Short mmCIF file of N, CA and C in Angstrom, two decimals:
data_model
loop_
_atom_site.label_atom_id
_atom_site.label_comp_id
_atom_site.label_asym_id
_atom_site.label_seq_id
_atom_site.Cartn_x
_atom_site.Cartn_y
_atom_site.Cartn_z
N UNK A 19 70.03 -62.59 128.89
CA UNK A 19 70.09 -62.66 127.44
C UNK A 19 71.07 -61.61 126.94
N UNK A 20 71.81 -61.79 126.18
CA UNK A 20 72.99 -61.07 125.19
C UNK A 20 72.26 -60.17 124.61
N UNK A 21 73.25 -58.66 124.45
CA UNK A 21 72.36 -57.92 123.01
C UNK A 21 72.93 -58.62 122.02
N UNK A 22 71.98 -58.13 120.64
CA UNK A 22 72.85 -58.72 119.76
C UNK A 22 74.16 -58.72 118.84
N UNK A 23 74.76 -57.47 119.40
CA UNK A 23 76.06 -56.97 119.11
C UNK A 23 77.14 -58.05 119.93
N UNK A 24 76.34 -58.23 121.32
CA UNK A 24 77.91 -59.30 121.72
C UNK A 24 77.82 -60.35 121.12
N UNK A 25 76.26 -61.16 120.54
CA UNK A 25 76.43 -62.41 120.10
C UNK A 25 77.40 -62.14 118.87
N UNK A 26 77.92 -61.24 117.92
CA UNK A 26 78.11 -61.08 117.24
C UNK A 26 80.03 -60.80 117.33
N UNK A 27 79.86 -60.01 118.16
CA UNK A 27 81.09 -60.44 118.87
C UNK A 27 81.66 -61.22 119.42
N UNK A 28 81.32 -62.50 120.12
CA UNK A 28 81.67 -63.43 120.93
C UNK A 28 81.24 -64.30 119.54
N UNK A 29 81.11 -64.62 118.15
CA UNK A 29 81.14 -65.32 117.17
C UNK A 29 82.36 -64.64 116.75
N UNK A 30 82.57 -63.79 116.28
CA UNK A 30 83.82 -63.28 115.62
C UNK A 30 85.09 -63.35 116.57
N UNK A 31 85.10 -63.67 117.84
CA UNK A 31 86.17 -63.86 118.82
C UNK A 31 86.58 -65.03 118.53
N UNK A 32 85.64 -65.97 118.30
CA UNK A 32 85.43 -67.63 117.92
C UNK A 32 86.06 -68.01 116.77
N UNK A 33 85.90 -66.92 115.68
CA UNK A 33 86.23 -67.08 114.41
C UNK A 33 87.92 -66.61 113.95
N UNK A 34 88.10 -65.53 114.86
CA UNK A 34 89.66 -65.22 114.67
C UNK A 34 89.98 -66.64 115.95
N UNK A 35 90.16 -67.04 116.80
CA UNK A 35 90.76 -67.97 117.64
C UNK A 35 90.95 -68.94 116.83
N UNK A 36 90.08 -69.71 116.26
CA UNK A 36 89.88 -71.55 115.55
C UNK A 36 90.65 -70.95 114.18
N UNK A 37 90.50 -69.48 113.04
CA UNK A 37 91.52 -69.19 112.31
C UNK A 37 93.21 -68.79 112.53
N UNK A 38 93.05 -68.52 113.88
CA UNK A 38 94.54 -68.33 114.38
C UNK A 38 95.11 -69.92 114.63
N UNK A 39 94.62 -70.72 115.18
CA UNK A 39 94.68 -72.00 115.60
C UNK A 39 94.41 -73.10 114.99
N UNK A 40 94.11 -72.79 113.30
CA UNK A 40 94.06 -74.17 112.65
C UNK A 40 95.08 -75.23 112.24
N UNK A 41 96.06 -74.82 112.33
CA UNK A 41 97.06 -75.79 112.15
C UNK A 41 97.12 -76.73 113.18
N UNK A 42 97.34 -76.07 114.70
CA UNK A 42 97.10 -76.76 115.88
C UNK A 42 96.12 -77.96 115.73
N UNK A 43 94.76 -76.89 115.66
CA UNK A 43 93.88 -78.10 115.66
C UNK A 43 94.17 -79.55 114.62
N UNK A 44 94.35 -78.92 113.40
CA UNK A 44 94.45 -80.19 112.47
C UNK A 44 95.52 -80.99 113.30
N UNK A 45 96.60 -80.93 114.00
CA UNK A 45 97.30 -81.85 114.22
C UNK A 45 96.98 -82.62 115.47
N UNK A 46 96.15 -81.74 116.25
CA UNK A 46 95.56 -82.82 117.45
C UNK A 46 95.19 -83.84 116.41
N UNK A 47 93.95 -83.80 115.25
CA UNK A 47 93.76 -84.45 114.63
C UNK A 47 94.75 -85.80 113.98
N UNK A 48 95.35 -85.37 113.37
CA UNK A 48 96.04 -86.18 112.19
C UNK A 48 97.26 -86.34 112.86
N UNK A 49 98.43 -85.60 113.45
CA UNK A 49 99.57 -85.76 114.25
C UNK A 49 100.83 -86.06 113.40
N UNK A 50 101.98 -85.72 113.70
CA UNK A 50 102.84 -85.84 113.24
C UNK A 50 103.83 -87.23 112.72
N UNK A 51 103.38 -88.30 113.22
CA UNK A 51 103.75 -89.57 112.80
C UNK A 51 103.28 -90.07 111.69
N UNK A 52 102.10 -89.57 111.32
CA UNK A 52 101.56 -90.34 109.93
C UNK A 52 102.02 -90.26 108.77
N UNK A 53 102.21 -90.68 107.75
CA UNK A 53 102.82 -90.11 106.41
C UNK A 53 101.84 -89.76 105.66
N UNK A 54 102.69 -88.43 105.02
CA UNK A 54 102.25 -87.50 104.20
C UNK A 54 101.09 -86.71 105.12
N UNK A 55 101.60 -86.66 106.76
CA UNK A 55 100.70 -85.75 107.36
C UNK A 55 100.89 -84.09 106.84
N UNK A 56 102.31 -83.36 106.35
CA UNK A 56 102.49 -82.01 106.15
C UNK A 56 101.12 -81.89 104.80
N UNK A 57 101.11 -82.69 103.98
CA UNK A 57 100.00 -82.58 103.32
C UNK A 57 98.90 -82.64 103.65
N UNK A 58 98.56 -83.36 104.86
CA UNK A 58 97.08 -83.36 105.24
C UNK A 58 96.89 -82.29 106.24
N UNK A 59 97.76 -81.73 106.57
CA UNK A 59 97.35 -80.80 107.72
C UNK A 59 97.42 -79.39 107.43
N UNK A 60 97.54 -79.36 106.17
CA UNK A 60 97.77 -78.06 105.37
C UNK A 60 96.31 -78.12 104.65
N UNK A 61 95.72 -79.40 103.88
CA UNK A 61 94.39 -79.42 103.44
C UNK A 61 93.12 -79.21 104.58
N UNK A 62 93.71 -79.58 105.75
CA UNK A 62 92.77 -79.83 107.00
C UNK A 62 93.17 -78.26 107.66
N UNK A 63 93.78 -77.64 107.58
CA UNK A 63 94.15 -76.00 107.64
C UNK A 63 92.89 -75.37 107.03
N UNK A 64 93.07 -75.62 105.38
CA UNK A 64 92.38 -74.61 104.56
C UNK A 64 90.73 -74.59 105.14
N UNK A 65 90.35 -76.60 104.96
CA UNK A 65 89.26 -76.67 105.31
C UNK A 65 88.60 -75.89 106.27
N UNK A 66 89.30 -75.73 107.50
CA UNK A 66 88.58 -75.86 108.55
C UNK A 66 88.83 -74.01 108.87
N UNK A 67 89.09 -73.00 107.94
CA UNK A 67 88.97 -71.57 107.28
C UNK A 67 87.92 -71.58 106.40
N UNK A 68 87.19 -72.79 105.81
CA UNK A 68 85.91 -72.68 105.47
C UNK A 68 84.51 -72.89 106.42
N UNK A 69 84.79 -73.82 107.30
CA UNK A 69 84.52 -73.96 108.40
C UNK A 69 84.00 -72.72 109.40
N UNK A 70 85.33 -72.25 109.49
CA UNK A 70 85.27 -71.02 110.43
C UNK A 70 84.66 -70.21 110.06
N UNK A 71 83.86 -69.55 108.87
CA UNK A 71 83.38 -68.21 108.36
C UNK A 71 81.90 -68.89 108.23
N UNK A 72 81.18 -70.27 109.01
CA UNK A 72 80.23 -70.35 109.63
C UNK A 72 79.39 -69.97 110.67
N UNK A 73 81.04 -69.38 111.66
CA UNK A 73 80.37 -69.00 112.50
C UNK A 73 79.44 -67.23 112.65
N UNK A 74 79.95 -66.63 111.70
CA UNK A 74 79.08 -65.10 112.06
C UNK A 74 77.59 -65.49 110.92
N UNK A 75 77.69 -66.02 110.27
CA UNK A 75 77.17 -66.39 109.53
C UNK A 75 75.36 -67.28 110.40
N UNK A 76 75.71 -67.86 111.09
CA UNK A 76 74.95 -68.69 112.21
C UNK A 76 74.69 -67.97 113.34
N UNK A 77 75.92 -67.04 113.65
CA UNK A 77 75.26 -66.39 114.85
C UNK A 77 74.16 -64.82 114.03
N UNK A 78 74.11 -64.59 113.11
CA UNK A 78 73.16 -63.42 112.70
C UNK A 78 71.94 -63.96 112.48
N UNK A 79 72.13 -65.41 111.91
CA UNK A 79 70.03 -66.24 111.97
C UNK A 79 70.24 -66.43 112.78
N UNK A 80 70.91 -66.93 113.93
CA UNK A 80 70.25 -66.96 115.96
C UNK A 80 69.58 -65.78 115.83
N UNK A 81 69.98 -64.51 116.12
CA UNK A 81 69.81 -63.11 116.24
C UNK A 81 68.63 -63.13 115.34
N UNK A 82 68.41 -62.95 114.39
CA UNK A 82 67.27 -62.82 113.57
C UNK A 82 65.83 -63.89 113.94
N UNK A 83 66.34 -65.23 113.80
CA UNK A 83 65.37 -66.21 114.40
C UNK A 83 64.65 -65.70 115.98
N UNK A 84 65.69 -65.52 117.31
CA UNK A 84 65.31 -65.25 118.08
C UNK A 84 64.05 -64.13 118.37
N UNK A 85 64.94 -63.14 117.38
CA UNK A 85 64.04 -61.69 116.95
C UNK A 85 62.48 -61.85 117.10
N UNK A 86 62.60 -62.73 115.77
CA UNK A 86 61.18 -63.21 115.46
C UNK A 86 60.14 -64.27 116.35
N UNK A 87 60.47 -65.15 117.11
CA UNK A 87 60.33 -65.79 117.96
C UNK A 87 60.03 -64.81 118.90
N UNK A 88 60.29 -63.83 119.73
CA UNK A 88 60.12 -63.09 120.39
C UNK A 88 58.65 -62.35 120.19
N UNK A 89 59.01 -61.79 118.84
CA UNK A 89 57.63 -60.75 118.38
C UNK A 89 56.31 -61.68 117.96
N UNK A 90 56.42 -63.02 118.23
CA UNK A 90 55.51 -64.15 118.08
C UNK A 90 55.31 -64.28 116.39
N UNK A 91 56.24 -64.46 115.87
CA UNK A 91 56.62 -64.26 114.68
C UNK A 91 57.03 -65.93 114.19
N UNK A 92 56.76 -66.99 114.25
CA UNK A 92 57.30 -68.10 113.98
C UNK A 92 57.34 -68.77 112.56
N UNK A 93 56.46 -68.33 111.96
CA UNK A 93 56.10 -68.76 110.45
C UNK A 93 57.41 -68.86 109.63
N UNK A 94 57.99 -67.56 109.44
CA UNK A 94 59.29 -67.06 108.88
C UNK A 94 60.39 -68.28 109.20
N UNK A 95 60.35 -68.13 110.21
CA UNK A 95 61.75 -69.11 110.07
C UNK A 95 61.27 -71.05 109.95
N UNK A 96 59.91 -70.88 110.12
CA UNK A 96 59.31 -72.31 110.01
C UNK A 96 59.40 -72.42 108.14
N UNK A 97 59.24 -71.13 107.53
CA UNK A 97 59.17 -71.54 105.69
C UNK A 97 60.71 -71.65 105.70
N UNK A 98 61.83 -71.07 105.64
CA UNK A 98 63.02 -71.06 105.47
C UNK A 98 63.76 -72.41 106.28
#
């Protein structure tokens, strides 16, 4: 099991890579033959920078959920 500083790290490694690499990705997607792809792959850019700031976001309730789960704590994350 991870402490929870690397999960936290190995999310934010995740999060600069897929933000360094969104253009890429959008064009596996959409590709350069289509028309009016420079427009879609610039909207499919921004998106997927909203996208990305899911991930530390998800990995701190793992970390927290787990927490609690551990200390036989289940209620908490069963109301939320």
């Amino acid at each position: 099991m991870l402490p929870p500083g690397c999960s936290v790290l190995i999310a934010a490694i995740d999060t600069i890579a897929v933000v360094g690499t969104r253009f890429e990705i959008a064009e596996l997607f959409v590709g350069q033959s289509a028309s009016g792809a420079d427009a879609t792959i610039k909207l499919t850019a921004t998106l997927i920078l909203v996208g990305a700031s899911f991930f530390m976001s998800d990995a701190v309730q793992n970390i927290a959920a787990g927490s609690l789960r551990g200390s036989k704590d289940t209620r908490v994350p069963l109301l939320c």
